């Protein structure tokens, strides 16, 4: 972009730090900085951040800089609810083709409640999701067993599961193949190996992991984490979301929650009552399926936990 005359264009936000944005005209990787005009906001958005990584924007280039003028409506997005009991939410990434939740069987240990929260968020916002077990090289007999029951639970619920090792490269080619031509979110708690995996997918990438910082006006109650998109050799993009602690849904109805558990959605038509919360109601098909072992008890407990938590926000 060497012309000096003002011009307009369309691009995707690939990085966001404070009030600065990096844009690229995907699938090209022609990074250029941009700023946001104060009044640009997506109508009806509950988010504390007006623009997220993955957003498609219109910009105008004038007087030596690009200014974001408009945000295109989002196809989907993933949010994180603020840690306090407010309804504020932070959009982590928008317009995702696929999400990959990276987990490990140990170091760090994976909490099923965390996994379920993430999966529910993906279901609610219409993002296809795959679970990736990393550090497969560390699976001894005991951890193998743990991986088997983990796969039982989530394959049973209808999710796709992959096993990889960023260290040995096992399974990495298959994953790279899956990412091709898509915008993919990598998520998972800190230490599961997201950066190692991105490096294994494309060793030429320079990963600059920006440390977590608190945004000045929300200090103490809200931590802003920076998300960044990387181009992967062979095509495709990965959005790295460092150290996510909690996902949450905003504004969902209690009766809706079970529809975000695919295995519950499949049987809930047979519940005697509609709507059914699958807690105290007689003739509940979901509870029956849990008792028969057709629905994992762990998943059901996660569901109850989320229902309970939602009560706190009311
Ligand atoms: P992130 O916080 O999710 O980005 O995790 P990192 O990529 O920084 O990895 C955390 C730690 O796990 C580092 O010490 C990595 O070397 C290690 N690690 C990552 N992937 C693997 C793997 O596949 N096998 C083994 N054994 N260690 C791994
Ligand atoms: Zn029911």
mmCIF file of C-alpha atoms and ligand atoms in Angstrom:
data_model
loop_
_atom_site.group_PDB
_atom_site.id
_atom_site.type_symbol
_atom_site.label_atom_id
_atom_site.label_comp_id
_atom_site.label_asym_id
_atom_site.label_seq_id
_atom_site.Cartn_x
_atom_site.Cartn_y
_atom_site.Cartn_z
ATOM 1 C CA UNK A 1 0.000 0.000 0.000
ATOM 2 C CA UNK A 2 2.212 2.744 -1.264
ATOM 3 C CA UNK A 3 -0.398 5.051 -2.788
ATOM 4 C CA UNK A 4 -0.874 8.356 -1.070
ATOM 5 C CA UNK A 5 -4.464 8.869 -2.075
ATOM 6 C CA UNK A 6 -7.092 7.941 0.505
ATOM 7 C CA UNK A 7 -8.769 4.615 -0.240
ATOM 8 C CA UNK A 8 -11.103 2.143 1.363
ATOM 9 C CA UNK A 9 -10.807 -1.589 1.768
ATOM 10 C CA UNK A 10 -11.919 -4.658 3.633
ATOM 11 C CA UNK A 11 -9.681 -6.701 5.928
ATOM 12 C CA UNK A 12 -9.639 -9.053 8.900
ATOM 13 C CA UNK A 13 -8.410 -8.167 12.391
ATOM 14 C CA UNK A 14 -5.466 -10.462 13.153
ATOM 15 C CA UNK A 15 -4.204 -8.853 16.339
ATOM 16 C CA UNK A 16 -5.547 -6.508 18.949
ATOM 17 C CA UNK A 17 -3.480 -4.823 21.621
ATOM 18 C CA UNK A 18 -5.138 -2.081 23.585
ATOM 19 C CA UNK A 19 -6.366 0.468 21.058
ATOM 20 C CA UNK A 20 -4.159 -0.831 18.250
ATOM 21 C CA UNK A 21 -5.162 -3.324 15.641
ATOM 22 C CA UNK A 22 -3.288 -5.253 13.007
ATOM 23 C CA UNK A 23 -5.249 -6.023 9.853
ATOM 24 C CA UNK A 24 -4.639 -8.346 6.942
ATOM 25 C CA UNK A 25 -6.542 -8.910 3.725
ATOM 26 C CA UNK A 26 -6.962 -12.659 4.171
ATOM 27 C CA UNK A 27 -6.076 -15.027 2.681
ATOM 28 C CA UNK A 28 -3.177 -12.643 1.938
ATOM 29 C CA UNK A 29 -0.870 -11.933 4.842
ATOM 30 C CA UNK A 30 -0.197 -8.224 4.240
ATOM 31 C CA UNK A 31 -0.183 -6.915 7.817
ATOM 32 C CA UNK A 32 -0.888 -3.240 8.392
ATOM 33 C CA UNK A 33 -1.814 -1.285 11.520
ATOM 34 C CA UNK A 34 -5.164 0.387 12.077
ATOM 35 C CA UNK A 35 -6.970 2.378 14.708
ATOM 36 C CA UNK A 36 -10.600 2.460 15.685
ATOM 37 C CA UNK A 37 -12.848 5.487 15.562
ATOM 38 C CA UNK A 38 -14.430 5.946 18.980
ATOM 39 C CA UNK A 39 -17.988 5.534 17.825
ATOM 40 C CA UNK A 40 -17.683 2.258 15.934
ATOM 41 C CA UNK A 41 -19.642 -0.418 17.728
ATOM 42 C CA UNK A 42 -21.532 -3.425 16.561
ATOM 43 C CA UNK A 43 -25.215 -2.847 17.242
ATOM 44 C CA UNK A 44 -26.692 -4.861 20.078
ATOM 45 C CA UNK A 45 -23.362 -6.274 21.225
ATOM 46 C CA UNK A 46 -22.994 -7.084 24.932
ATOM 47 C CA UNK A 47 -19.233 -7.138 24.656
ATOM 48 C CA UNK A 48 -16.795 -4.856 26.430
ATOM 49 C CA UNK A 49 -14.541 -4.904 23.371
ATOM 50 C CA UNK A 50 -15.980 -3.491 20.162
ATOM 51 C CA UNK A 51 -13.647 -5.309 17.786
ATOM 52 C CA UNK A 52 -12.239 -8.819 18.127
ATOM 53 C CA UNK A 53 -9.642 -10.892 16.304
ATOM 54 C CA UNK A 54 -11.358 -12.464 13.319
ATOM 55 C CA UNK A 55 -13.676 -9.526 12.743
ATOM 56 C CA UNK A 56 -14.121 -8.443 9.145
ATOM 57 C CA UNK A 57 -13.873 -4.664 8.948
ATOM 58 C CA UNK A 58 -14.056 -1.852 6.443
ATOM 59 C CA UNK A 59 -11.228 0.613 6.750
ATOM 60 C CA UNK A 60 -10.263 3.895 5.202
ATOM 61 C CA UNK A 61 -6.645 4.764 4.577
ATOM 62 C CA UNK A 62 -6.003 8.471 4.878
ATOM 63 C CA UNK A 63 -3.247 10.724 6.077
ATOM 64 C CA UNK A 64 -0.878 7.841 6.494
ATOM 65 C CA UNK A 65 -3.031 5.560 8.595
ATOM 66 C CA UNK A 66 -5.851 3.088 8.375
ATOM 67 C CA UNK A 67 -8.983 3.759 10.369
ATOM 68 C CA UNK A 68 -11.584 1.072 11.032
ATOM 69 C CA UNK A 69 -14.953 2.434 9.967
ATOM 70 C CA UNK A 70 -17.323 -0.485 10.124
ATOM 71 C CA UNK A 71 -17.479 -3.999 11.561
ATOM 72 C CA UNK A 72 -19.274 -6.574 9.468
ATOM 73 C CA UNK A 73 -21.917 -8.679 11.230
ATOM 74 C CA UNK A 74 -20.325 -11.721 12.873
ATOM 75 C CA UNK A 75 -21.016 -15.215 11.569
ATOM 76 C CA UNK A 76 -20.218 -16.508 15.066
ATOM 77 C CA UNK A 77 -17.974 -15.722 17.993
ATOM 78 C CA UNK A 78 -16.647 -17.079 21.258
ATOM 79 C CA UNK A 79 -17.020 -15.068 24.414
ATOM 80 C CA UNK A 80 -15.647 -15.076 27.890
ATOM 81 C CA UNK A 81 -17.737 -13.767 30.688
ATOM 82 C CA UNK A 82 -16.142 -11.384 33.194
ATOM 83 C CA UNK A 83 -14.990 -13.025 36.388
ATOM 84 C CA UNK A 84 -17.364 -11.011 38.548
ATOM 85 C CA UNK A 85 -21.081 -11.604 38.689
ATOM 86 C CA UNK A 86 -21.903 -9.180 35.929
ATOM 87 C CA UNK A 87 -23.286 -9.874 32.498
ATOM 88 C CA UNK A 88 -20.320 -8.271 30.808
ATOM 89 C CA UNK A 89 -18.624 -10.351 28.216
ATOM 90 C CA UNK A 90 -15.442 -10.199 26.242
ATOM 91 C CA UNK A 91 -15.415 -11.483 22.692
ATOM 92 C CA UNK A 92 -12.367 -13.668 22.265
ATOM 93 C CA UNK A 93 -12.601 -14.258 18.547
ATOM 94 C CA UNK A 94 -15.114 -13.906 15.743
ATOM 95 C CA UNK A 95 -15.968 -15.620 12.455
ATOM 96 C CA UNK A 96 -14.383 -18.943 13.316
ATOM 97 C CA UNK A 97 -14.508 -21.917 10.993
ATOM 98 C CA UNK A 98 -13.455 -24.342 13.709
ATOM 99 C CA UNK A 99 -12.333 -24.437 17.341
ATOM 100 C CA UNK A 100 -9.764 -26.827 18.766
ATOM 101 C CA UNK A 101 -9.752 -27.356 22.492
ATOM 102 C CA UNK A 102 -6.289 -28.537 23.493
ATOM 103 C CA UNK A 103 -6.172 -30.692 26.609
ATOM 104 C CA UNK A 104 -3.674 -32.937 28.373
ATOM 105 C CA UNK A 105 -4.213 -35.968 30.547
ATOM 106 C CA UNK A 106 -1.651 -34.645 33.027
ATOM 107 C CA UNK A 107 0.679 -31.638 33.357
ATOM 108 C CA UNK A 108 -1.644 -29.778 33.580
ATOM 109 C CA UNK A 109 -4.585 -31.898 34.564
ATOM 110 C CA UNK A 110 -7.779 -31.258 32.589
ATOM 111 C CA UNK A 111 -10.912 -30.399 34.493
ATOM 112 C CA UNK A 112 -13.977 -31.871 32.804
ATOM 113 C CA UNK A 113 -16.110 -28.934 33.959
ATOM 114 C CA UNK A 114 -13.779 -26.636 32.023
ATOM 115 C CA UNK A 115 -13.989 -28.794 28.906
ATOM 116 C CA UNK A 116 -17.764 -28.877 29.100
ATOM 117 C CA UNK A 117 -17.998 -25.136 29.529
ATOM 118 C CA UNK A 118 -15.937 -24.607 26.432
ATOM 119 C CA UNK A 119 -17.948 -27.124 24.413
ATOM 120 C CA UNK A 120 -21.215 -25.509 25.506
ATOM 121 C CA UNK A 121 -19.921 -22.108 24.416
ATOM 122 C CA UNK A 122 -19.033 -23.531 20.999
ATOM 123 C CA UNK A 123 -22.453 -25.165 20.634
ATOM 124 C CA UNK A 124 -24.260 -22.010 21.683
ATOM 125 C CA UNK A 125 -22.388 -19.841 19.211
ATOM 126 C CA UNK A 126 -22.360 -22.310 16.349
ATOM 127 C CA UNK A 127 -18.645 -23.093 16.164
ATOM 128 C CA UNK A 128 -17.701 -26.683 15.221
ATOM 129 C CA UNK A 129 -15.257 -28.017 17.803
ATOM 130 C CA UNK A 130 -12.658 -30.779 18.037
ATOM 131 C CA UNK A 131 -10.866 -31.891 21.197
ATOM 132 C CA UNK A 132 -7.116 -32.385 20.837
ATOM 133 C CA UNK A 133 -5.267 -34.409 23.444
ATOM 134 C CA UNK A 134 -1.687 -33.131 23.345
ATOM 135 C CA UNK A 135 1.443 -34.648 24.919
ATOM 136 C CA UNK A 136 0.500 -38.145 23.756
ATOM 137 C CA UNK A 137 4.186 -39.023 24.225
ATOM 138 C CA UNK A 138 3.677 -38.795 27.990
ATOM 139 C CA UNK A 139 0.875 -41.336 28.148
ATOM 140 C CA UNK A 140 2.052 -44.186 30.357
ATOM 141 C CA UNK A 141 -0.255 -47.054 31.179
ATOM 142 C CA UNK A 142 -2.212 -45.147 33.784
ATOM 143 C CA UNK A 143 -2.614 -42.028 31.640
ATOM 144 C CA UNK A 144 -3.538 -44.211 28.636
ATOM 145 C CA UNK A 145 -6.398 -45.518 30.736
ATOM 146 C CA UNK A 146 -7.399 -41.969 31.640
ATOM 147 C CA UNK A 147 -7.287 -40.985 27.954
ATOM 148 C CA UNK A 148 -9.522 -43.930 27.093
ATOM 149 C CA UNK A 149 -12.248 -42.948 29.549
ATOM 150 C CA UNK A 150 -11.915 -39.312 28.476
ATOM 151 C CA UNK A 151 -12.421 -40.354 24.855
ATOM 152 C CA UNK A 152 -15.341 -42.526 25.905
ATOM 153 C CA UNK A 153 -17.111 -39.567 27.469
ATOM 154 C CA UNK A 154 -16.585 -37.116 24.628
ATOM 155 C CA UNK A 155 -16.823 -39.435 21.644
ATOM 156 C CA UNK A 156 -20.006 -40.697 23.302
ATOM 157 C CA UNK A 157 -21.328 -37.138 23.414
ATOM 158 C CA UNK A 158 -20.584 -36.855 19.695
ATOM 159 C CA UNK A 159 -17.303 -34.961 19.633
ATOM 160 C CA UNK A 160 -14.305 -35.583 17.433
ATOM 161 C CA UNK A 161 -11.100 -36.272 19.348
ATOM 162 C CA UNK A 162 -7.522 -36.227 18.086
ATOM 163 C CA UNK A 163 -4.326 -37.275 19.821
ATOM 164 C CA UNK A 164 -1.108 -35.419 19.062
ATOM 165 C CA UNK A 165 2.333 -34.716 20.421
ATOM 166 C CA UNK A 166 3.884 -31.336 19.740
ATOM 167 C CA UNK A 167 7.131 -32.855 20.993
ATOM 168 C CA UNK A 168 7.416 -35.916 18.735
ATOM 169 C CA UNK A 169 5.265 -34.551 15.913
ATOM 170 C CA UNK A 170 2.868 -37.476 16.139
ATOM 171 C CA UNK A 171 -0.534 -36.531 14.700
ATOM 172 C CA UNK A 172 0.652 -33.050 13.745
ATOM 173 C CA UNK A 173 0.430 -33.612 9.965
ATOM 174 C CA UNK A 174 -3.172 -34.720 10.327
ATOM 175 C CA UNK A 175 -3.990 -31.628 12.334
ATOM 176 C CA UNK A 176 -2.268 -29.339 9.820
ATOM 177 C CA UNK A 177 -4.366 -30.917 7.099
ATOM 178 C CA UNK A 178 -7.530 -30.086 9.041
ATOM 179 C CA UNK A 179 -6.581 -26.423 9.451
ATOM 180 C CA UNK A 180 -6.049 -25.771 5.754
ATOM 181 C CA UNK A 181 -8.112 -22.919 4.328
ATOM 182 C CA UNK A 182 -9.850 -22.194 7.614
ATOM 183 C CA UNK A 183 -9.719 -19.760 10.498
ATOM 184 C CA UNK A 184 -9.213 -21.932 13.566
ATOM 185 C CA UNK A 185 -9.233 -21.122 17.266
ATOM 186 C CA UNK A 186 -6.786 -22.901 19.545
ATOM 187 C CA UNK A 187 -7.848 -22.836 23.124
ATOM 188 C CA UNK A 188 -6.962 -24.509 26.378
ATOM 189 C CA UNK A 189 -5.531 -23.761 29.769
ATOM 190 C CA UNK A 190 -2.020 -22.470 30.086
ATOM 191 C CA UNK A 191 0.606 -25.187 29.826
ATOM 192 C CA UNK A 192 -1.272 -27.656 27.609
ATOM 193 C CA UNK A 193 1.113 -26.868 24.760
ATOM 194 C CA UNK A 194 -0.721 -24.451 22.471
ATOM 195 C CA UNK A 195 2.402 -22.518 21.502
ATOM 196 C CA UNK A 196 4.416 -25.720 21.122
ATOM 197 C CA UNK A 197 1.716 -27.112 18.862
ATOM 198 C CA UNK A 198 1.556 -23.998 16.700
ATOM 199 C CA UNK A 199 5.352 -24.148 16.378
ATOM 200 C CA UNK A 200 5.169 -27.827 15.446
ATOM 201 C CA UNK A 201 2.540 -27.015 12.807
ATOM 202 C CA UNK A 202 4.773 -24.337 11.320
ATOM 203 C CA UNK A 203 8.336 -24.206 12.639
ATOM 204 C CA UNK A 204 9.020 -21.005 10.670
ATOM 205 C CA UNK A 205 6.520 -19.028 12.761
ATOM 206 C CA UNK A 206 7.813 -16.467 15.200
ATOM 207 C CA UNK A 207 5.485 -16.626 18.169
ATOM 208 C CA UNK A 208 5.422 -13.486 20.188
ATOM 209 C CA UNK A 209 3.320 -14.280 23.176
ATOM 210 C CA UNK A 210 2.183 -11.050 24.734
ATOM 211 C CA UNK A 211 1.898 -11.274 28.478
ATOM 212 C CA UNK A 212 -1.457 -10.865 30.133
ATOM 213 C CA UNK A 213 -2.058 -7.306 31.148
ATOM 214 C CA UNK A 214 -4.859 -5.584 32.943
ATOM 215 C CA UNK A 215 -6.641 -2.920 30.993
ATOM 216 C CA UNK A 216 -6.415 0.333 32.891
ATOM 217 C CA UNK A 217 -10.062 1.200 33.314
ATOM 218 C CA UNK A 218 -11.109 -2.281 34.336
ATOM 219 C CA UNK A 219 -8.164 -3.024 36.549
ATOM 220 C CA UNK A 220 -8.688 -5.456 39.355
ATOM 221 C CA UNK A 221 -11.878 -6.945 38.039
ATOM 222 C CA UNK A 222 -11.162 -7.871 34.487
ATOM 223 C CA UNK A 223 -8.037 -9.054 32.809
ATOM 224 C CA UNK A 224 -7.542 -8.448 29.150
ATOM 225 C CA UNK A 225 -5.648 -11.092 27.283
ATOM 226 C CA UNK A 226 -4.350 -10.562 23.809
ATOM 227 C CA UNK A 227 -5.383 -12.861 21.037
ATOM 228 C CA UNK A 228 -3.506 -13.206 17.860
ATOM 229 C CA UNK A 229 -3.929 -14.909 14.520
ATOM 230 C CA UNK A 230 -1.063 -16.787 12.861
ATOM 231 C CA UNK A 231 -0.783 -17.984 9.261
ATOM 232 C CA UNK A 232 0.113 -21.675 9.078
ATOM 233 C CA UNK A 233 2.374 -22.881 6.268
ATOM 234 C CA UNK A 234 0.264 -24.773 3.755
ATOM 235 C CA UNK A 235 -2.738 -22.508 4.283
ATOM 236 C CA UNK A 236 -5.034 -21.802 7.154
ATOM 237 C CA UNK A 237 -4.914 -19.581 10.192
ATOM 238 C CA UNK A 238 -4.763 -20.219 13.902
ATOM 239 C CA UNK A 239 -5.984 -17.848 16.580
ATOM 240 C CA UNK A 240 -4.124 -18.518 19.777
ATOM 241 C CA UNK A 241 -6.028 -17.734 22.945
ATOM 242 C CA UNK A 242 -3.545 -17.799 25.799
ATOM 243 C CA UNK A 243 -4.405 -19.139 29.206
ATOM 244 C CA UNK A 244 -8.152 -19.039 29.163
ATOM 245 C CA UNK A 245 -9.618 -19.478 32.604
ATOM 246 C CA UNK A 246 -13.320 -19.385 32.183
ATOM 247 C CA UNK A 247 -15.890 -19.428 29.487
ATOM 248 C CA UNK A 248 -19.412 -18.457 30.055
ATOM 249 C CA UNK A 249 -22.647 -18.019 28.324
ATOM 250 C CA UNK A 250 -24.443 -14.762 28.381
ATOM 251 C CA UNK A 251 -28.181 -14.508 28.480
ATOM 252 C CA UNK A 252 -29.260 -18.068 27.940
ATOM 253 C CA UNK A 253 -32.469 -19.509 29.268
ATOM 254 C CA UNK A 254 -32.255 -22.403 31.711
ATOM 255 C CA UNK A 255 -34.344 -24.541 29.369
ATOM 256 C CA UNK A 256 -31.879 -23.875 26.572
ATOM 257 C CA UNK A 257 -28.755 -25.128 28.308
ATOM 258 C CA UNK A 258 -29.374 -28.823 27.659
ATOM 259 C CA UNK A 259 -29.723 -28.150 23.930
ATOM 260 C CA UNK A 260 -25.991 -27.307 23.994
ATOM 261 C CA UNK A 261 -25.220 -30.847 25.153
ATOM 262 C CA UNK A 262 -25.617 -32.789 21.869
ATOM 263 C CA UNK A 263 -26.256 -36.099 23.624
ATOM 264 C CA UNK A 264 -29.062 -34.516 25.684
ATOM 265 C CA UNK A 265 -30.495 -32.754 22.670
ATOM 266 C CA UNK A 266 -30.820 -36.156 20.983
ATOM 267 C CA UNK A 267 -33.106 -37.621 23.683
ATOM 268 C CA UNK A 268 -34.908 -34.641 25.229
ATOM 269 C CA UNK A 269 -37.820 -34.896 22.826
ATOM 270 C CA UNK A 270 -38.887 -37.914 24.869
ATOM 271 C CA UNK A 271 -39.083 -36.025 28.176
ATOM 272 C CA UNK A 272 -42.645 -36.043 29.499
ATOM 273 C CA UNK A 273 -42.585 -32.304 30.157
ATOM 274 C CA UNK A 274 -41.505 -29.573 27.786
ATOM 275 C CA UNK A 275 -39.622 -27.525 28.643
ATOM 276 C CA UNK A 276 -37.800 -29.884 30.986
ATOM 277 C CA UNK A 277 -34.749 -28.857 33.033
ATOM 278 C CA UNK A 278 -33.860 -32.562 33.488
ATOM 279 C CA UNK A 279 -33.543 -32.114 37.238
ATOM 280 C CA UNK A 280 -36.730 -32.810 39.224
ATOM 281 C CA UNK A 281 -39.256 -33.549 36.481
ATOM 282 C CA UNK A 282 -40.797 -37.042 36.339
ATOM 283 C CA UNK A 283 -40.521 -38.975 33.088
ATOM 284 C CA UNK A 284 -37.282 -37.258 32.108
ATOM 285 C CA UNK A 285 -35.532 -39.000 29.202
ATOM 286 C CA UNK A 286 -32.204 -37.335 29.966
ATOM 287 C CA UNK A 287 -32.123 -38.605 33.547
ATOM 288 C CA UNK A 288 -33.127 -42.053 32.327
ATOM 289 C CA UNK A 289 -30.263 -42.010 29.818
ATOM 290 C CA UNK A 290 -27.824 -41.014 32.571
ATOM 291 C CA UNK A 291 -29.059 -43.890 34.743
ATOM 292 C CA UNK A 292 -28.639 -46.338 31.876
ATOM 293 C CA UNK A 293 -25.147 -45.008 31.227
ATOM 294 C CA UNK A 294 -26.080 -43.836 27.733
ATOM 295 C CA UNK A 295 -25.258 -40.283 28.811
ATOM 296 C CA UNK A 296 -22.087 -39.765 30.846
ATOM 297 C CA UNK A 297 -22.722 -38.923 34.506
ATOM 298 C CA UNK A 298 -19.757 -36.515 34.382
ATOM 299 C CA UNK A 299 -21.369 -34.577 31.582
ATOM 300 C CA UNK A 300 -24.665 -34.518 33.457
ATOM 301 C CA UNK A 301 -22.929 -33.178 36.601
ATOM 302 C CA UNK A 302 -21.323 -30.458 34.504
ATOM 303 C CA UNK A 303 -24.753 -29.596 33.205
ATOM 304 C CA UNK A 304 -26.136 -29.346 36.751
ATOM 305 C CA UNK A 305 -23.151 -27.221 37.782
ATOM 306 C CA UNK A 306 -23.778 -24.791 34.932
ATOM 307 C CA UNK A 307 -27.484 -24.565 35.772
ATOM 308 C CA UNK A 308 -26.577 -23.837 39.375
ATOM 309 C CA UNK A 309 -24.077 -21.186 38.372
ATOM 310 C CA UNK A 310 -26.591 -19.530 36.111
ATOM 311 C CA UNK A 311 -28.870 -19.122 39.130
ATOM 312 C CA UNK A 312 -26.225 -16.921 40.745
ATOM 313 C CA UNK A 313 -26.544 -14.406 37.937
ATOM 314 C CA UNK A 314 -30.246 -13.920 38.461
HETATM 315 P P1 LIG B 1 0.852 -23.154 26.297
HETATM 316 O O1 LIG B 1 0.839 -22.400 27.592
HETATM 317 O O2 LIG B 1 -0.436 -23.867 26.086
HETATM 318 O O3 LIG B 1 1.244 -22.322 25.119
HETATM 319 O O4 LIG B 1 1.953 -24.311 26.477
HETATM 320 P P2 LIG B 1 3.447 -24.379 25.948
HETATM 321 O O5 LIG B 1 3.502 -24.604 24.486
HETATM 322 O O6 LIG B 1 4.226 -23.239 26.488
HETATM 323 O O7 LIG B 1 3.928 -25.757 26.644
HETATM 324 C C1 LIG B 1 3.942 -25.925 28.041
HETATM 325 C C2 LIG B 1 4.989 -26.981 28.399
HETATM 326 O O8 LIG B 1 4.622 -28.261 27.891
HETATM 327 C C3 LIG B 1 6.368 -26.692 27.817
HETATM 328 O O9 LIG B 1 7.337 -27.055 28.777
HETATM 329 C C4 LIG B 1 6.433 -27.599 26.588
HETATM 330 O O10 LIG B 1 7.748 -27.955 26.274
HETATM 331 C C5 LIG B 1 5.642 -28.796 27.054
HETATM 332 N N1 LIG B 1 5.006 -29.508 25.941
HETATM 333 C C6 LIG B 1 4.232 -28.993 24.972
HETATM 334 N N2 LIG B 1 3.805 -29.942 24.117
HETATM 335 C C7 LIG B 1 4.340 -31.106 24.556
HETATM 336 C C8 LIG B 1 4.257 -32.481 24.100
HETATM 337 O O11 LIG B 1 3.602 -32.837 23.109
HETATM 338 N N3 LIG B 1 4.920 -33.414 24.854
HETATM 339 C C9 LIG B 1 5.645 -33.078 25.951
HETATM 340 N N4 LIG B 1 6.272 -34.055 26.600
HETATM 341 N N5 LIG B 1 5.727 -31.806 26.397
HETATM 342 C C10 LIG B 1 5.094 -30.839 25.715
HETATM 343 ZN ZN1 LIG B 2 -35.883 -34.024 30.854
#
